[in-house]
PDB file of N, CA and C in Angstrom:
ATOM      1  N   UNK L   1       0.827  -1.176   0.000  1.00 77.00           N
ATOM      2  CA  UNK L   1       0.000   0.000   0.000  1.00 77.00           C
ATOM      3  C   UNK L   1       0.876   1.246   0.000  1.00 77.00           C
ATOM      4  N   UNK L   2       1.823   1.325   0.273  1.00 84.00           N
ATOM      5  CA  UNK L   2       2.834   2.428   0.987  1.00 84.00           C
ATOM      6  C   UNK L   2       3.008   2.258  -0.282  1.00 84.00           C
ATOM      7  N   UNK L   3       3.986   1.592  -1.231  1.00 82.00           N
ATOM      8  CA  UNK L   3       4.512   1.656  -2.447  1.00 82.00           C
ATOM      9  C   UNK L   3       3.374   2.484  -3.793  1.00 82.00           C
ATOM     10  N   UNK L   4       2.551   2.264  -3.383  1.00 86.00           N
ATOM     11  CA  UNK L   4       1.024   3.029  -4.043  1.00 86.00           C
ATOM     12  C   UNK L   4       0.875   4.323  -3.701  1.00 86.00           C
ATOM     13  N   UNK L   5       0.825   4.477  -2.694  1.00 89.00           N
ATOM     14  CA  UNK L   5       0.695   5.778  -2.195  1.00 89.00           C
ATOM     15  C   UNK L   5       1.744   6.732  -2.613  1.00 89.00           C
ATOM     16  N   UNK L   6       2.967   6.275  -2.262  1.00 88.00           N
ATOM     17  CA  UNK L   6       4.347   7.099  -2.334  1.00 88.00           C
ATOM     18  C   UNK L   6       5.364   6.387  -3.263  1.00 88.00           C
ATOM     19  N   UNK L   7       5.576   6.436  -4.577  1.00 79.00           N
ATOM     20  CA  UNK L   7       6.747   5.642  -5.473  1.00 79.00           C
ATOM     21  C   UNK L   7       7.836   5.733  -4.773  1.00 79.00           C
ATOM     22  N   UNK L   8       8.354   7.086  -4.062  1.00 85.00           N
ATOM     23  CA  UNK L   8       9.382   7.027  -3.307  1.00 85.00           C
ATOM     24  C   UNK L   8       9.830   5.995  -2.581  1.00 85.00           C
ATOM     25  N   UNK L   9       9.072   5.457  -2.045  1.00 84.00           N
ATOM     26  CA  UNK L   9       8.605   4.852  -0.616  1.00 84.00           C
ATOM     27  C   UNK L   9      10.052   3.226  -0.634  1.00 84.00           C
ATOM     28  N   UNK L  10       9.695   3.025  -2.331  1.00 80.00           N
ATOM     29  CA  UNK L  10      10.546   1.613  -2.795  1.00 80.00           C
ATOM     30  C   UNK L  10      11.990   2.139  -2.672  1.00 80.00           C
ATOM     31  N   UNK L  11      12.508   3.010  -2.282  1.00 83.00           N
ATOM     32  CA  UNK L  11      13.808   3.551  -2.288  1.00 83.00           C
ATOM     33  C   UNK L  11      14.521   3.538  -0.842  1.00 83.00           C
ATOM     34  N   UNK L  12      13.466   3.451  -0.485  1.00 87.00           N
ATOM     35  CA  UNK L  12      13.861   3.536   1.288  1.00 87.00           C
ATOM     36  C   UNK L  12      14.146   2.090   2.075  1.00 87.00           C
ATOM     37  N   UNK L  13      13.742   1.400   1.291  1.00 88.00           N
ATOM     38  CA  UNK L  13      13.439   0.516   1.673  1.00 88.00           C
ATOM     39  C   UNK L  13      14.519  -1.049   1.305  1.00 88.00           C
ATOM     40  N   UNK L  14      15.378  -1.457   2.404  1.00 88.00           N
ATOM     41  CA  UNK L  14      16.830  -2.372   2.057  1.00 88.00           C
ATOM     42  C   UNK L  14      16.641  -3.394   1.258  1.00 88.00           C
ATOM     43  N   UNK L  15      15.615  -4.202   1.658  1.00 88.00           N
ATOM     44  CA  UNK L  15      15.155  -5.478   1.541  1.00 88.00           C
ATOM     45  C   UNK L  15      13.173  -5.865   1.911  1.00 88.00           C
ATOM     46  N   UNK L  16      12.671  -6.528   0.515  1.00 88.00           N
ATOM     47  CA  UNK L  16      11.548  -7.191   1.504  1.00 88.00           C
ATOM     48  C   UNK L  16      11.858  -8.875   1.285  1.00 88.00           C
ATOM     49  N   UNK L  17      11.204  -9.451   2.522  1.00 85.00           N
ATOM     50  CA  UNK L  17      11.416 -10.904   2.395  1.00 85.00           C
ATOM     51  C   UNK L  17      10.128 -11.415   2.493  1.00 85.00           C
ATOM     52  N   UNK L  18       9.217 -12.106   1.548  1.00 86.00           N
ATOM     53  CA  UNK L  18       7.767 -12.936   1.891  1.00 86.00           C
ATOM     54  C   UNK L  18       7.788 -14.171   1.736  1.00 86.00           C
ATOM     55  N   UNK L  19       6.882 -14.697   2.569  1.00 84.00           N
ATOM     56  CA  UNK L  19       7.018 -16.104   2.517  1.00 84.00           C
ATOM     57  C   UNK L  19       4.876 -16.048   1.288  1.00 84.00           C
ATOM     58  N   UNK L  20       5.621 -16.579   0.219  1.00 86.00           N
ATOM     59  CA  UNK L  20       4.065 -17.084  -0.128  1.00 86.00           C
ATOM     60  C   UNK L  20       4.232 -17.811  -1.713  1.00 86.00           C
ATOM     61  N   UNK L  21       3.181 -18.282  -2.094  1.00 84.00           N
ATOM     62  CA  UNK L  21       3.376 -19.334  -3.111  1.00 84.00           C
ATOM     63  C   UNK L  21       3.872 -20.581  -2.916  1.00 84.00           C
ATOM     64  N   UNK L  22       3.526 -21.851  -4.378  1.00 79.00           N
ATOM     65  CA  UNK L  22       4.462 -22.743  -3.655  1.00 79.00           C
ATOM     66  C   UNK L  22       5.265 -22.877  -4.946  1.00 79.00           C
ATOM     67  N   UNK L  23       6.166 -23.384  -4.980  1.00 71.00           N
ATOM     68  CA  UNK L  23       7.514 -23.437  -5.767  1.00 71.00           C
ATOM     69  C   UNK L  23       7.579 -25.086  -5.501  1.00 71.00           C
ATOM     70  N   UNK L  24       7.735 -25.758  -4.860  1.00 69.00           N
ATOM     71  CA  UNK L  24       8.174 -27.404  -4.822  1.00 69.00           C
ATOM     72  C   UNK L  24       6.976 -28.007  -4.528  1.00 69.00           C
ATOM     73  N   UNK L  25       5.990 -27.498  -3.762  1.00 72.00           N
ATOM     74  CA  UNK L  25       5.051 -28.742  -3.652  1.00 72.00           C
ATOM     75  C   UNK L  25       3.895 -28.283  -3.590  1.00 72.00           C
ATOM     76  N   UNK L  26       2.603 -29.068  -3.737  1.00 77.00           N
ATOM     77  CA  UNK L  26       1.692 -28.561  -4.011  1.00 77.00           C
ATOM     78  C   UNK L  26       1.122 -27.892  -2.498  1.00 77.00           C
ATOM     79  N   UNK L  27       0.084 -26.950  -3.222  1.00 81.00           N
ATOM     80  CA  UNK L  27       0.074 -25.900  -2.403  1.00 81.00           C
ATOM     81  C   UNK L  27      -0.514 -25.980  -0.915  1.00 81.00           C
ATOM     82  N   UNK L  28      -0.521 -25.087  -0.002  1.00 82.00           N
ATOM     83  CA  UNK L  28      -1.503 -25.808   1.079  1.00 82.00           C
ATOM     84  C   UNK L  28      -3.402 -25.329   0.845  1.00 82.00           C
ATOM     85  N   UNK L  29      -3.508 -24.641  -0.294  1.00 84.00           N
ATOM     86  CA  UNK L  29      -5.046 -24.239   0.109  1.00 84.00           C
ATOM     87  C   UNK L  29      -5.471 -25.111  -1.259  1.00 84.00           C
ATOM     88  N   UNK L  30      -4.810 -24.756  -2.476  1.00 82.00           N
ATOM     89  CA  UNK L  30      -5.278 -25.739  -3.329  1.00 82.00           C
ATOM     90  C   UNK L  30      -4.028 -26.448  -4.058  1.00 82.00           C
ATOM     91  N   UNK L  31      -4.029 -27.459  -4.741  1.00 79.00           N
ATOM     92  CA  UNK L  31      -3.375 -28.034  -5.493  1.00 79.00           C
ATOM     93  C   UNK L  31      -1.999 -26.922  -5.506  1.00 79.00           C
ATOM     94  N   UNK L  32      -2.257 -26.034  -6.694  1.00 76.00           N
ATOM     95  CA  UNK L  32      -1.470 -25.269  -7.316  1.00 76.00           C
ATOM     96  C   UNK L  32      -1.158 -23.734  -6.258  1.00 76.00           C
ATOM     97  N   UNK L  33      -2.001 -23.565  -5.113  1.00 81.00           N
ATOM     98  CA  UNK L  33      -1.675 -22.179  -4.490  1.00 81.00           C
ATOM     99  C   UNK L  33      -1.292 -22.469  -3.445  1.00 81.00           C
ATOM    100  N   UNK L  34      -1.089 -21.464  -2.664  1.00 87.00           N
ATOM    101  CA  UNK L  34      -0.608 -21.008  -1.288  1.00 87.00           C
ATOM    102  C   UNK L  34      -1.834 -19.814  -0.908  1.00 87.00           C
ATOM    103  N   UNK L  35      -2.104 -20.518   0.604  1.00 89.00           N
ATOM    104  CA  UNK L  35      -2.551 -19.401   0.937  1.00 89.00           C
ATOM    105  C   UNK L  35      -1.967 -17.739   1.141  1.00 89.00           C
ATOM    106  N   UNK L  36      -1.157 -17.526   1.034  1.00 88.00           N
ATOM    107  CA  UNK L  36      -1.416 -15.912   1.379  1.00 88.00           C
ATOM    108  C   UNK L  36      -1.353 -15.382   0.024  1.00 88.00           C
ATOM    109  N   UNK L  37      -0.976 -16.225  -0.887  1.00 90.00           N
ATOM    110  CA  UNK L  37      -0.953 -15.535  -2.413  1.00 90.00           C
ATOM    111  C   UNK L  37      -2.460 -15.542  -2.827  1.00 90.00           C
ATOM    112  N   UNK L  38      -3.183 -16.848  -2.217  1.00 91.00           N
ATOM    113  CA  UNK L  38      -4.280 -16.594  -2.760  1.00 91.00           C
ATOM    114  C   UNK L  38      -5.780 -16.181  -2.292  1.00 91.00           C
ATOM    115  N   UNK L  39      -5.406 -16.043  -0.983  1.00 92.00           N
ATOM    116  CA  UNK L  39      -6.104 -15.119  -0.671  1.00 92.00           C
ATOM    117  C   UNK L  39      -6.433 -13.520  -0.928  1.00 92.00           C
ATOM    118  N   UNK L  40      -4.854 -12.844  -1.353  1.00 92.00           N
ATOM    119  CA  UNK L  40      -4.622 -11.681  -1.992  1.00 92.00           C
ATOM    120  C   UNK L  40      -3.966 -11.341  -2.751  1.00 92.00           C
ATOM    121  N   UNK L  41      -3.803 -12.287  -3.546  1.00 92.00           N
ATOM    122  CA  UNK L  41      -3.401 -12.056  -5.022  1.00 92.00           C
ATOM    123  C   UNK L  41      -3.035 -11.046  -5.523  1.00 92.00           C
ATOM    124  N   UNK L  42      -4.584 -10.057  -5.469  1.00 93.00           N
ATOM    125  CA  UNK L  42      -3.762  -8.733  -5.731  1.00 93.00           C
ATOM    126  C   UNK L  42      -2.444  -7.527  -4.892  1.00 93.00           C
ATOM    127  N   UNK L  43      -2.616  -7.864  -3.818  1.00 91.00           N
ATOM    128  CA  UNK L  43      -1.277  -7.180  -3.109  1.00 91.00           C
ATOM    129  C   UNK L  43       0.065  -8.334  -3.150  1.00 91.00           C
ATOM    130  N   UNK L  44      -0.228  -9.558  -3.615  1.00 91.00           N
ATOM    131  CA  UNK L  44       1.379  -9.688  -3.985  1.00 91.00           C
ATOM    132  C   UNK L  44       1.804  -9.493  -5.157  1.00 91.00           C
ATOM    133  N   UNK L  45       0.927  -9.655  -6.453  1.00 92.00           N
ATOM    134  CA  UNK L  45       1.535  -8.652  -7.358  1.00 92.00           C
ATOM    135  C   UNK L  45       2.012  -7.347  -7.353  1.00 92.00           C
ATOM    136  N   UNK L  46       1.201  -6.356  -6.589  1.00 90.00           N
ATOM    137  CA  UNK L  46       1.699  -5.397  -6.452  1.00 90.00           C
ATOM    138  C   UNK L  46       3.219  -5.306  -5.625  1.00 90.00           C
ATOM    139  N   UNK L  47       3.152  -6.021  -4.865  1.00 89.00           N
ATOM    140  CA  UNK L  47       4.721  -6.408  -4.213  1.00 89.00           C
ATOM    141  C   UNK L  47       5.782  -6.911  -5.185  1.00 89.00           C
ATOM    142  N   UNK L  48       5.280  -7.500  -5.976  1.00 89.00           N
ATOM    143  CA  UNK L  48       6.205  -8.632  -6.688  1.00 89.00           C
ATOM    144  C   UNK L  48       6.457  -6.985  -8.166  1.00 89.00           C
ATOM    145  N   UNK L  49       5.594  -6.538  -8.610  1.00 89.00           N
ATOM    146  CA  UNK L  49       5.638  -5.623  -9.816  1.00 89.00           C
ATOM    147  C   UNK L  49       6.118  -3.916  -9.106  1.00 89.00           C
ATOM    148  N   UNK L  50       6.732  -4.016  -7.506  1.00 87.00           N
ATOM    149  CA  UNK L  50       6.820  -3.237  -7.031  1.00 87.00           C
ATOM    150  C   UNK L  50       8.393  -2.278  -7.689  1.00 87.00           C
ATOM    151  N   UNK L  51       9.056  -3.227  -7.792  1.00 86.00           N
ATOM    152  CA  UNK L  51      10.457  -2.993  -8.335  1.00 86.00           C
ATOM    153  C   UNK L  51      11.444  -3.006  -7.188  1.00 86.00           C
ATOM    154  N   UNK L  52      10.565  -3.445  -5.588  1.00 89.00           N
ATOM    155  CA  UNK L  52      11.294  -3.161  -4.564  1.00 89.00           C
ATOM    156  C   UNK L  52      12.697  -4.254  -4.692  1.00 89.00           C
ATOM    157  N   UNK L  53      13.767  -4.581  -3.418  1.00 89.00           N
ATOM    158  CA  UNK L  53      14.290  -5.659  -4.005  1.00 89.00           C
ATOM    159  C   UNK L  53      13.724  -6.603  -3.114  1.00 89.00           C
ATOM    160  N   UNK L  54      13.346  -8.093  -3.782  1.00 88.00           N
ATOM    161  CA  UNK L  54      12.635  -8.946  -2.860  1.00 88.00           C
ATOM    162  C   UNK L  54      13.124 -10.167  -3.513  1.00 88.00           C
ATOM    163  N   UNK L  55      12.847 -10.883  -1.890  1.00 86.00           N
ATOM    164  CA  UNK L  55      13.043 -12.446  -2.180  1.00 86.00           C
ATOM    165  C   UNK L  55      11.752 -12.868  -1.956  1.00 86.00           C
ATOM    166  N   UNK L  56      11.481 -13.823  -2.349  1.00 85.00           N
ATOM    167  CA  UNK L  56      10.123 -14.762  -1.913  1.00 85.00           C
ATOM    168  C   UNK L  56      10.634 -16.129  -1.835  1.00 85.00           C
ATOM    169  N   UNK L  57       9.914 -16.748  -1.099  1.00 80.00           N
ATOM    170  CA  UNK L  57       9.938 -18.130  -0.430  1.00 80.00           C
ATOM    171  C   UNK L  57       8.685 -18.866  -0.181  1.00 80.00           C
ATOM    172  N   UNK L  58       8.764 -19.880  -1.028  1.00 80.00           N
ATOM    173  CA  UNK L  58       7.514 -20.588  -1.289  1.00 80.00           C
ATOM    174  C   UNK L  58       6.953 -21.419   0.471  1.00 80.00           C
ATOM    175  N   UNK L  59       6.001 -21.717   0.572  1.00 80.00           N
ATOM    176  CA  UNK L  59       5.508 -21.956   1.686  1.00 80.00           C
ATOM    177  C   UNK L  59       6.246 -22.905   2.454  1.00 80.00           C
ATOM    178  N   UNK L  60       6.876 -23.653   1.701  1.00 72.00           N
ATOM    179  CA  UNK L  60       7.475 -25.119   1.941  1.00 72.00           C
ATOM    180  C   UNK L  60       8.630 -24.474   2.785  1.00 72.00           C
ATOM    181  N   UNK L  61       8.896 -23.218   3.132  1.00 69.00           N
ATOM    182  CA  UNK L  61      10.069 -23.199   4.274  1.00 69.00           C
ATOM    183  C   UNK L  61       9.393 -23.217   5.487  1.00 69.00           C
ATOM    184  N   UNK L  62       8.027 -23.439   5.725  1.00 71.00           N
ATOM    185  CA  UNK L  62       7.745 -23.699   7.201  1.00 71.00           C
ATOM    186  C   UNK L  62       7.119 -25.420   7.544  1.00 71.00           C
ATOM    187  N   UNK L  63       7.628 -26.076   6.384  1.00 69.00           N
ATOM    188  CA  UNK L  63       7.122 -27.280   6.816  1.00 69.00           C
ATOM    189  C   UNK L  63       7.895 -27.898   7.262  1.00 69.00           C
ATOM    190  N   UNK L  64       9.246 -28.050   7.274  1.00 59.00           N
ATOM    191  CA  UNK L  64      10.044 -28.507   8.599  1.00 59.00           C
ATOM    192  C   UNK L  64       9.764 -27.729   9.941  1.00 59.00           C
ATOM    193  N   UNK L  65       9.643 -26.650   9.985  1.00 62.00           N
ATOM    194  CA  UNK L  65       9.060 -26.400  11.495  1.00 62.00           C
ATOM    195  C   UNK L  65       7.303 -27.076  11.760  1.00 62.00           C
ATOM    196  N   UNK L  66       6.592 -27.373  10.565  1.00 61.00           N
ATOM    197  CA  UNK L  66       5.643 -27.747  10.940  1.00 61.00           C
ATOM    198  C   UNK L  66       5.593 -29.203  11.697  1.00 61.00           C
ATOM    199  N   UNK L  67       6.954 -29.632  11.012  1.00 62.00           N
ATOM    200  CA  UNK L  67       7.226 -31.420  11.667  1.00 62.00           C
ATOM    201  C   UNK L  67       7.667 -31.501  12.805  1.00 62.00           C
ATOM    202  N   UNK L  68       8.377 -31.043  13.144  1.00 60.00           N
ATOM    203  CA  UNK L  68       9.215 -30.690  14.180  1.00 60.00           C
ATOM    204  C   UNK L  68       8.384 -30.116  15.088  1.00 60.00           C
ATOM    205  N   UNK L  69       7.062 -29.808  15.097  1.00 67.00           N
ATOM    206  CA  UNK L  69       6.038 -28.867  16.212  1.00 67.00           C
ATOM    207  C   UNK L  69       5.424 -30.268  16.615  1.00 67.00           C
ATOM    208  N   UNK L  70       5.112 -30.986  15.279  1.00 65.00           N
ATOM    209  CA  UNK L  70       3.953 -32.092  15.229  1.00 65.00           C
ATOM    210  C   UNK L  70       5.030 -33.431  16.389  1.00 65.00           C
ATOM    211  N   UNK L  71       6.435 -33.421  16.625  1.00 67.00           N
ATOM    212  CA  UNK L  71       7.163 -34.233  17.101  1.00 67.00           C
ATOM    213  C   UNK L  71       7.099 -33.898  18.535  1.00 67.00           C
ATOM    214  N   UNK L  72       7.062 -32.746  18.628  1.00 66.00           N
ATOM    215  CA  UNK L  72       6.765 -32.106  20.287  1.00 66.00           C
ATOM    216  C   UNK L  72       5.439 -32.144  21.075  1.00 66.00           C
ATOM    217  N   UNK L  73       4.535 -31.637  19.831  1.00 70.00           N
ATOM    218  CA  UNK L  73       3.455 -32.056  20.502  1.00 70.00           C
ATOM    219  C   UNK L  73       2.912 -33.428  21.188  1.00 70.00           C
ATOM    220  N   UNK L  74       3.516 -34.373  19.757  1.00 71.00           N
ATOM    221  CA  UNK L  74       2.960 -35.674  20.379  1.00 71.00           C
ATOM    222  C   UNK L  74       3.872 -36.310  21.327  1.00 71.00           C
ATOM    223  N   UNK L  75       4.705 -35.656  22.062  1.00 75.00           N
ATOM    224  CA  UNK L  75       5.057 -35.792  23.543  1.00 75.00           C
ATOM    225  C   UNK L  75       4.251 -35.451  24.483  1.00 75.00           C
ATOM    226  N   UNK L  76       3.762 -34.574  24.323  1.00 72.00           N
ATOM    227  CA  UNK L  76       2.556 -34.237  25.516  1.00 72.00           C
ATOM    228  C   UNK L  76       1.029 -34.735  24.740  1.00 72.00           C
ATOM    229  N   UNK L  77       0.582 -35.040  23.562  1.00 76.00           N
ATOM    230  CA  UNK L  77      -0.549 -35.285  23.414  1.00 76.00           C
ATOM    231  C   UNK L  77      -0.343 -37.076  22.367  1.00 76.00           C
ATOM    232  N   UNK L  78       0.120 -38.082  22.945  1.00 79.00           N
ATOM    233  CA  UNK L  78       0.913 -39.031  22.435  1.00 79.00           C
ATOM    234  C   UNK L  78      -0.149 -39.807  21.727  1.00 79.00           C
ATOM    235  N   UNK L  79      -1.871 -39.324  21.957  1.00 81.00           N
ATOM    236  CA  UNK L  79      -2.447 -40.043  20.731  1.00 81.00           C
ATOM    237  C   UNK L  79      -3.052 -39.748  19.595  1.00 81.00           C
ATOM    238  N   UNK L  80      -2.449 -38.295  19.287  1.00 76.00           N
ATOM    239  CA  UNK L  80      -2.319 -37.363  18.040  1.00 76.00           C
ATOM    240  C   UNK L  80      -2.186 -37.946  17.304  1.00 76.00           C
ATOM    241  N   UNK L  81      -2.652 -38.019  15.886  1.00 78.00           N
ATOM    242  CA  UNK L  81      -2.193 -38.622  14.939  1.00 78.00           C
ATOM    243  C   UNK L  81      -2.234 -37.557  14.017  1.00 78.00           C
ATOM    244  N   UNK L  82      -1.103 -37.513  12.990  1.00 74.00           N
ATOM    245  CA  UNK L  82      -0.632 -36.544  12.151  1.00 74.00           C
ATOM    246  C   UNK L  82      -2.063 -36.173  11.346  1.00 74.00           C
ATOM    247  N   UNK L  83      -3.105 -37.045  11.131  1.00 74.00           N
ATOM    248  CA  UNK L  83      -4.098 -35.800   9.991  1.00 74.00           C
ATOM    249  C   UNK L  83      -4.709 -35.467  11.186  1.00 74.00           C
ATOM    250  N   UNK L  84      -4.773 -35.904  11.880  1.00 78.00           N
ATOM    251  CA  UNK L  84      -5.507 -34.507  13.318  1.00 78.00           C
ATOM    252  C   UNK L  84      -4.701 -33.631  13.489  1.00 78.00           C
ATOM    253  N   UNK L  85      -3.566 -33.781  13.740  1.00 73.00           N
ATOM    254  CA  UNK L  85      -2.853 -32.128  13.724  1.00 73.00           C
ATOM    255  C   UNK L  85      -2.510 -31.878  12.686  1.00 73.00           C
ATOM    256  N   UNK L  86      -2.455 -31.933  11.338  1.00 71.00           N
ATOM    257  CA  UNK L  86      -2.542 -31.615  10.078  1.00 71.00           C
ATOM    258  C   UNK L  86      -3.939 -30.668   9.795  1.00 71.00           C
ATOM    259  N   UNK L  87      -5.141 -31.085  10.346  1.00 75.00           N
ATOM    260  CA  UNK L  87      -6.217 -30.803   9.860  1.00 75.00           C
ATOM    261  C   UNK L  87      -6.019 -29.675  10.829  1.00 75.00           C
ATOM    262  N   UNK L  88      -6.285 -29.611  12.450  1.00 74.00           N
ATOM    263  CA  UNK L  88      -6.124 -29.065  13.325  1.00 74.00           C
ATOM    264  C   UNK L  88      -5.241 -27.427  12.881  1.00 74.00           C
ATOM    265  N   UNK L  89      -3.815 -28.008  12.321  1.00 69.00           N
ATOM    266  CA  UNK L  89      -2.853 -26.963  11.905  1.00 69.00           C
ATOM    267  C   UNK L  89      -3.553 -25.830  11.011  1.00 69.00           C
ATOM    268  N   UNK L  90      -3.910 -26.510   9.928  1.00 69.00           N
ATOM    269  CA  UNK L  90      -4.067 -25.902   8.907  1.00 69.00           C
ATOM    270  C   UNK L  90      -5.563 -24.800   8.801  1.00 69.00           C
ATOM    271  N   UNK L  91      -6.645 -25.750  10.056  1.00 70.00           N
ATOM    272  CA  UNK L  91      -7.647 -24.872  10.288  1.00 70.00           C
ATOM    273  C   UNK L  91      -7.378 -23.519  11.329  1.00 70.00           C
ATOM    274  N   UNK L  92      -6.534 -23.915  12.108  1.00 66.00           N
ATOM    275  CA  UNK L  92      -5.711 -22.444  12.855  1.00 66.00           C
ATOM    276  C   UNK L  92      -5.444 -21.821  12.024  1.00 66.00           C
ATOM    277  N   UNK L  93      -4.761 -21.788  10.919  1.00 62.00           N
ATOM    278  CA  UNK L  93      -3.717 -20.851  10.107  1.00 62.00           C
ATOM    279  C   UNK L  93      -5.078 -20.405   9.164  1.00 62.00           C
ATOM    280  N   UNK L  94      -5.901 -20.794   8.892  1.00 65.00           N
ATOM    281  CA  UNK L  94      -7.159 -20.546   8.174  1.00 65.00           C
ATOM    282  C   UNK L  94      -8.259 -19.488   8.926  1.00 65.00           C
ATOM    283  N   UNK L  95      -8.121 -19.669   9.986  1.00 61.00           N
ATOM    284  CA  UNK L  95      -9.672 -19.245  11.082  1.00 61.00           C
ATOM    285  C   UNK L  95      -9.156 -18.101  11.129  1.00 61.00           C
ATOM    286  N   UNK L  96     -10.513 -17.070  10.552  1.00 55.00           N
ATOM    287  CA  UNK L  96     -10.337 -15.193  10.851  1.00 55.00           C
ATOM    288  C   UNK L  96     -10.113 -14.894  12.254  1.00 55.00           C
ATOM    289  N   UNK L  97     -10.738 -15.546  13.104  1.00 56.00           N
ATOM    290  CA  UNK L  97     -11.446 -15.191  14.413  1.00 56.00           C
ATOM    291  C   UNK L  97     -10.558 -16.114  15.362  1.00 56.00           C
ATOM    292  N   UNK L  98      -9.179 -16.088  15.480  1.00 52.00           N
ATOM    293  CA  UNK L  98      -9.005 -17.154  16.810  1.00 52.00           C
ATOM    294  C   UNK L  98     -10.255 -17.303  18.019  1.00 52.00           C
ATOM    295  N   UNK L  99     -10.596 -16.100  18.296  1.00 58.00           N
ATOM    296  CA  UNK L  99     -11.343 -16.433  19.776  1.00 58.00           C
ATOM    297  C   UNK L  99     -12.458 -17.480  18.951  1.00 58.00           C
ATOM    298  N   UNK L 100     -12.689 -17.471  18.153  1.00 59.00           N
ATOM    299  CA  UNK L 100     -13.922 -18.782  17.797  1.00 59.00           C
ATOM    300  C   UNK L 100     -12.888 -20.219  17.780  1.00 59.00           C
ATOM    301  N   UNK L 101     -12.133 -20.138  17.066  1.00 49.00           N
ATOM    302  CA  UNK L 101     -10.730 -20.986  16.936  1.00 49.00           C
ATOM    303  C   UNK L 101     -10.985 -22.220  18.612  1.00 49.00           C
ATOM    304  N   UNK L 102     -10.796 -20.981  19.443  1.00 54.00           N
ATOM    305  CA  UNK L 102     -10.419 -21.967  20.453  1.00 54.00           C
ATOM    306  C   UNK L 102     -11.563 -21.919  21.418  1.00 54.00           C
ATOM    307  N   UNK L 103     -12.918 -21.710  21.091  1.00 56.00           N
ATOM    308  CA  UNK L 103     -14.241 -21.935  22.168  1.00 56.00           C
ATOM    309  C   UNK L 103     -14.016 -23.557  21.798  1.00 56.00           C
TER     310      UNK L 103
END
């Protein structure tokens, strides 16, 4: 939005880094996407056609921390089974409203 407002704005600015899209595997919302690209599509083009300098990183850099959460947890919850916290995960990262999230 800033880059819209003010062209300047991309000058000031060192580095952006986003995590969105997927690049290696299929996506987490559909086949082919990532959620935060596709939920707003239009503000990461505008990021991406910004001219700022940017890296992007397809979603797949948080799925080793996603394994590695799922290995801890099922220390304290040992009859978890991965599509329950798979499903579980992915509806957190989805839900507008945590406070509904966790009634």
């Amino acid at each position: 939005m800033a880059v819209l407002k003010d062209p300047s704005f991309a000058k000031k600015v060192k580095h952006v880094y986003a995590m969105g899209g997927a690049g290696f595997t299929p996506g987490n919302i559909t086949p082919l996407s990532e959620f935060n690209f596709y939920v707003d599509a239009e503000a990461a083009n505008i990021v991406i056609q910004s001219g700022l300098p940017l890296t992007v990183t397809g979603w797949e850099i948080g799925i080793l921390d996603t394994c590695l959460s799922y290995y801890y947890v099922r220390i304290l919850c040992p009859d978890l089974t991965l599509k329950k916290y798979q499903d579980e995960f992915i509806a957190f990262h989805q839900c507008q409203d945590l406070g509904e999230f966790f009634k």
